CSV table of C-alpha atoms in Angstrom, one decimal:
chain,number,residue,atom,x,y,z
C,224,MET,CA,-41.4,26.6,-65.0
C,225,ASN,CA,-44.9,27.9,-65.6
C,226,LYS,CA,-44.4,31.4,-64.5
C,227,LYS,CA,-41.8,34.1,-65.1
C,228,VAL,CA,-40.1,35.2,-61.8
C,229,GLU,CA,-38.2,38.3,-61.7
C,230,ILE,CA,-34.5,38.7,-60.6
C,231,ILE,CA,-33.7,41.9,-59.0
C,232,PRO,CA,-30.1,42.8,-57.9
C,233,ALA,CA,-30.2,44.6,-54.4
C,234,ILE,CA,-27.5,47.2,-53.8
C,235,LEU,CA,-26.7,48.4,-50.1
C,236,PRO,CA,-24.5,51.5,-51.2
C,237,LYS,CA,-22.3,53.2,-48.6
C,238,THR,CA,-21.7,56.0,-51.1
C,239,PHE,CA,-23.3,57.2,-54.4
C,240,LYS,CA,-20.0,56.0,-56.2
C,241,GLU,CA,-20.7,52.6,-54.9
C,242,LEU,CA,-24.3,52.8,-56.3
C,243,GLU,CA,-22.8,54.0,-59.7
C,244,ASP,CA,-20.3,51.2,-59.7
C,245,SER,CA,-22.8,48.5,-58.8
C,246,VAL,CA,-25.3,49.6,-61.3
C,247,ALA,CA,-22.7,49.9,-64.2
C,248,SER,CA,-21.9,46.3,-63.3
C,249,ILE,CA,-25.5,45.0,-64.0
C,250,GLN,CA,-26.4,47.4,-66.9
C,251,GLY,CA,-28.5,45.5,-69.6
C,252,LEU,CA,-28.9,42.5,-67.6
C,253,VAL,CA,-32.0,43.3,-65.6
C,254,LYS,CA,-35.1,45.4,-65.8
C,255,PHE,CA,-35.3,46.4,-62.0
C,256,VAL,CA,-32.6,47.1,-59.3
C,257,GLN,CA,-33.5,47.4,-55.6
C,258,VAL,CA,-31.6,49.9,-53.5
C,259,ASP,CA,-31.5,49.5,-49.8
C,260,ILE,CA,-32.0,52.7,-48.0
C,261,CYS,CA,-30.9,52.5,-44.3
C,262,ASP,CA,-31.2,55.6,-42.0
C,263,GLY,CA,-29.0,54.2,-39.1
C,264,LYS,CA,-32.3,54.4,-36.9
C,265,PHE,CA,-34.8,51.9,-37.9
C,266,VAL,CA,-31.8,49.5,-38.6
C,267,PRO,CA,-28.3,50.1,-37.1
C,268,ASN,CA,-26.6,50.2,-40.5
C,269,ALA,CA,-26.6,53.6,-42.4
C,270,THR,CA,-26.5,53.9,-46.2
C,271,TRP,CA,-26.3,56.5,-48.9
C,272,PRO,CA,-27.6,59.2,-48.6
C,273,TYR,CA,-27.8,59.0,-44.8
C,274,ARG,CA,-24.1,57.6,-44.5
C,275,GLU,CA,-21.9,60.2,-45.8
C,276,HIS,CA,-23.4,63.6,-46.7
C,277,ASP,CA,-22.9,64.7,-50.2
C,278,ASP,CA,-25.0,66.8,-52.7
C,279,SER,CA,-26.0,63.8,-55.0
C,280,PHE,CA,-29.5,63.0,-53.6
C,281,GLU,CA,-30.4,66.7,-53.5
C,282,MET,CA,-29.2,67.1,-57.2
C,283,ILE,CA,-31.1,64.0,-58.1
C,284,ILE,CA,-34.5,65.3,-56.6
C,285,ARG,CA,-34.0,68.7,-57.9
C,286,GLU,CA,-33.4,66.8,-61.3
C,287,GLN,CA,-30.1,68.3,-61.9
C,288,GLN,CA,-28.8,64.7,-62.5
C,289,GLY,CA,-30.4,61.3,-62.7
C,290,LEU,CA,-30.1,58.0,-60.9
C,291,PRO,CA,-27.3,55.9,-62.4
C,292,GLY,CA,-28.6,54.2,-65.6
C,293,TRP,CA,-32.1,55.5,-65.3
C,294,GLU,CA,-32.6,55.6,-69.0
C,295,LYS,CA,-32.4,51.6,-69.2
C,296,LEU,CA,-33.1,50.6,-65.6
C,297,ASP,CA,-36.1,51.0,-63.1
C,298,TYR,CA,-35.6,51.4,-59.5
C,299,GLU,CA,-37.2,50.3,-56.4
C,300,PHE,CA,-36.2,51.7,-53.1
C,301,ASP,CA,-36.4,49.6,-49.9
C,302,LEU,CA,-36.8,52.3,-47.1
C,303,MET,CA,-35.5,50.7,-44.0
C,304,ILE,CA,-36.1,54.0,-42.3
C,305,SER,CA,-38.1,55.3,-39.3
C,306,ASN,CA,-41.4,57.2,-40.3
C,307,PRO,CA,-40.6,57.0,-44.0
C,308,LYS,CA,-43.9,59.3,-44.4
C,309,ASP,CA,-41.5,62.3,-43.7
C,310,VAL,CA,-39.3,61.5,-46.7
C,311,VAL,CA,-41.2,59.3,-49.4
C,312,ASP,CA,-42.1,62.5,-51.4
C,313,ASP,CA,-38.2,62.8,-52.0
C,314,TRP,CA,-37.7,59.2,-53.2
C,315,VAL,CA,-40.7,59.6,-55.6
C,316,LYS,CA,-39.0,62.6,-57.0
C,317,ALA,CA,-35.9,60.7,-57.2
C,318,GLY,CA,-37.2,58.4,-59.8
C,319,ALA,CA,-38.8,55.6,-57.9
C,320,THR,CA,-40.9,53.0,-59.8
C,321,ARG,CA,-41.5,51.1,-56.7
C,322,ILE,CA,-41.2,51.9,-53.0
C,323,ILE,CA,-41.0,49.3,-50.1
C,324,ILE,CA,-42.3,50.3,-46.8
C,325,HIS,CA,-41.5,48.1,-43.7
C,326,ALA,CA,-44.6,47.1,-41.8
C,327,GLU,CA,-42.5,47.8,-38.5
C,328,SER,CA,-41.2,51.3,-39.5
C,329,GLY,CA,-43.9,53.7,-38.1
C,330,GLY,CA,-46.6,55.6,-39.8
C,331,VAL,CA,-47.3,53.0,-42.4
C,332,ALA,CA,-50.9,53.9,-43.2
C,333,GLU,CA,-50.0,57.6,-43.7
C,334,THR,CA,-47.0,56.7,-45.9
C,335,ILE,CA,-49.1,54.2,-47.9
C,336,LYS,CA,-51.8,56.9,-48.4
C,337,LYS,CA,-49.1,59.5,-49.6
C,338,LEU,CA,-47.8,56.9,-52.1
C,339,GLU,CA,-51.3,55.8,-53.4
C,340,ASN,CA,-51.4,56.0,-57.4
C,341,ARG,CA,-48.0,57.5,-57.5
C,342,VAL,CA,-45.7,54.4,-57.5
C,343,GLU,CA,-45.9,50.6,-57.0
C,344,ILE,CA,-46.1,50.1,-53.1
C,345,GLY,CA,-44.5,47.1,-51.6
C,346,LEU,CA,-45.2,46.2,-47.8
C,347,ALA,CA,-42.1,44.3,-46.4
C,348,LEU,CA,-42.8,42.0,-43.3
C,349,ASN,CA,-40.2,40.7,-41.0
C,350,ILE,CA,-40.2,37.0,-40.5
C,351,GLU,CA,-42.0,37.3,-37.0
C,352,THR,CA,-44.6,40.1,-38.3
C,353,PRO,CA,-48.1,38.5,-38.7
C,354,ILE,CA,-49.5,38.1,-42.1
C,355,SER,CA,-52.7,40.0,-40.8
C,356,THR,CA,-50.5,43.1,-41.1
C,357,ILE,CA,-51.3,43.1,-44.8
C,358,GLU,CA,-55.1,43.2,-44.5
C,359,PRO,CA,-55.7,46.9,-44.2
C,360,PHE,CA,-53.6,47.7,-47.3
C,361,LYS,CA,-54.5,44.5,-49.5
C,362,GLU,CA,-56.4,46.9,-52.0
C,363,ILE,CA,-53.6,49.5,-52.2
C,364,ILE,CA,-50.3,47.7,-52.2
C,365,ARG,CA,-49.1,45.7,-55.3
C,366,PHE,CA,-46.7,43.5,-53.6
C,367,VAL,CA,-45.4,42.1,-50.2
C,368,GLN,CA,-41.8,41.6,-49.5
C,369,CYS,CA,-41.0,38.7,-47.2
C,370,MET,CA,-37.8,39.3,-45.5
C,371,GLY,CA,-35.6,36.1,-45.7
C,372,ILE,CA,-33.3,37.1,-42.9
C,373,ARG,CA,-33.9,38.3,-39.2
C,374,ARG,CA,-31.3,41.1,-39.0
C,375,VAL,CA,-32.5,43.4,-41.8
C,376,GLY,CA,-30.3,46.2,-43.2
C,377,PHE,CA,-27.3,43.9,-43.6
C,378,GLN,CA,-26.2,41.7,-46.6
C,379,GLY,CA,-24.5,38.2,-46.4
C,380,GLN,CA,-26.6,36.6,-43.7
C,381,ALA,CA,-27.7,33.2,-43.6
C,382,PHE,CA,-31.3,32.4,-45.0
C,383,ASP,CA,-34.1,31.5,-42.6
C,384,ASN,CA,-36.3,28.6,-43.7
C,385,GLU,CA,-39.2,30.1,-41.7
C,386,VAL,CA,-39.9,32.4,-44.6
C,387,ILE,CA,-41.1,29.6,-46.8
C,388,SER,CA,-44.2,28.9,-45.0
C,389,LYS,CA,-44.9,32.5,-44.8
C,390,ILE,CA,-44.7,32.9,-48.6
C,391,LYS,CA,-47.0,29.8,-49.0
C,392,GLU,CA,-49.5,31.4,-46.5
C,393,ILE,CA,-49.6,34.9,-48.2
C,394,LYS,CA,-50.0,33.3,-51.7
C,395,SER,CA,-52.9,31.4,-50.5
C,396,LYS,CA,-54.6,34.2,-48.7
C,397,TYR,CA,-53.8,37.0,-51.2
C,398,PRO,CA,-53.3,35.3,-54.5
C,399,ASN,CA,-53.5,38.6,-56.3
C,400,LEU,CA,-50.4,40.1,-54.6
C,401,SER,CA,-47.1,39.5,-56.0
C,402,VAL,CA,-44.4,38.1,-53.2
C,403,SER,CA,-40.7,39.4,-53.4
C,404,VAL,CA,-38.2,37.5,-51.1
C,405,ASP,CA,-35.3,39.7,-49.7
C,406,GLY,CA,-32.5,38.5,-47.7
C,407,GLY,CA,-30.5,35.2,-47.8
C,408,VAL,CA,-31.5,34.4,-51.5
C,409,SER,CA,-29.1,32.3,-53.4
C,410,LEU,CA,-28.7,29.9,-56.1
C,411,ARG,CA,-29.1,27.2,-53.7
C,412,ASN,CA,-32.5,28.1,-52.4
C,413,ALA,CA,-33.9,29.9,-55.5
C,414,LEU,CA,-36.1,27.0,-56.8
C,415,GLN,CA,-37.5,26.2,-53.2
C,416,LEU,CA,-38.6,29.9,-53.0
C,417,ILE,CA,-40.1,29.9,-56.5
C,418,ASP,CA,-42.0,26.5,-55.4
C,419,ALA,CA,-43.2,28.2,-52.2
C,420,GLY,CA,-44.8,30.9,-54.5
C,421,ALA,CA,-42.2,33.8,-54.7
C,422,ASP,CA,-42.6,36.0,-58.0
C,423,ARG,CA,-39.6,38.0,-57.3
C,424,LEU,CA,-36.3,37.0,-55.9
C,425,VAL,CA,-34.2,40.1,-54.6
C,426,VAL,CA,-30.4,39.3,-54.6
C,427,GLY,CA,-27.7,41.2,-52.9
C,428,SER,CA,-24.4,39.4,-51.8
C,429,ALA,CA,-25.0,36.3,-54.0
C,430,ILE,CA,-24.6,38.4,-57.0
C,431,PHE,CA,-22.2,41.4,-55.9
C,432,GLU,CA,-20.0,39.1,-53.9
C,433,SER,CA,-19.9,36.4,-56.5
C,434,GLU,CA,-16.7,35.9,-58.6
C,435,ASN,CA,-18.4,37.1,-61.9
C,436,VAL,CA,-21.6,39.4,-61.6
C,437,VAL,CA,-22.9,38.8,-65.0
C,438,ASP,CA,-22.5,35.1,-65.0
C,439,THR,CA,-24.2,34.7,-61.6
C,440,ILE,CA,-27.2,36.7,-62.8
C,441,ARG,CA,-27.3,34.5,-66.1
C,442,GLN,CA,-27.5,31.4,-63.7
C,443,PHE,CA,-30.4,33.0,-61.7
C,444,HIS,CA,-32.3,33.8,-65.0
C,445,ASP,CA,-31.7,30.2,-66.3
C,446,LEU,CA,-33.4,29.0,-63.1
C,447,VAL,CA,-36.6,30.9,-63.8
């Protein structure tokens, strides 16, 4: 393989405890973890900290406690929420290295402006969202996240092969942007995605629903 592809486990936590447990299971195996944040409005599903209120998120943004494993792990937050501009400051305070904004979520230009020069910004595109959506932000964002499933906000869904041509087109038109693929990524299709031009594979259920999380991550690393 002529390039190094990043493997990023994706956690869809119902509670802060679930986030802690999932992070503990991958500690020391990867550099980055993606946490999927769903508000129950932009997508029907709701996750921590929108699902069950506790004071964990408030304590994190007040720097009274840190994200699980923050000393050795970098976080990217995939904000599947409506009008993310209203809350992105909190996610920066929480310790984000990267923040992903969905092109369909509303107020994208304002959100990206708020985040510029503070974190690495990713723009997520649904399968049906045109690639031209990238154009106004191409000099500001660091990467594009192509969704490999049609029902975002839920893990364990079937991969949609239409994303393959989307990756190729983005890499052809915007060669300086990294491309992540999120949704439906598995050991079966990883090489196909890499061949299409993917720089990062975001993997949820294929890792966390496997019989052995450690072994599965190692298998992904062996591929890349």
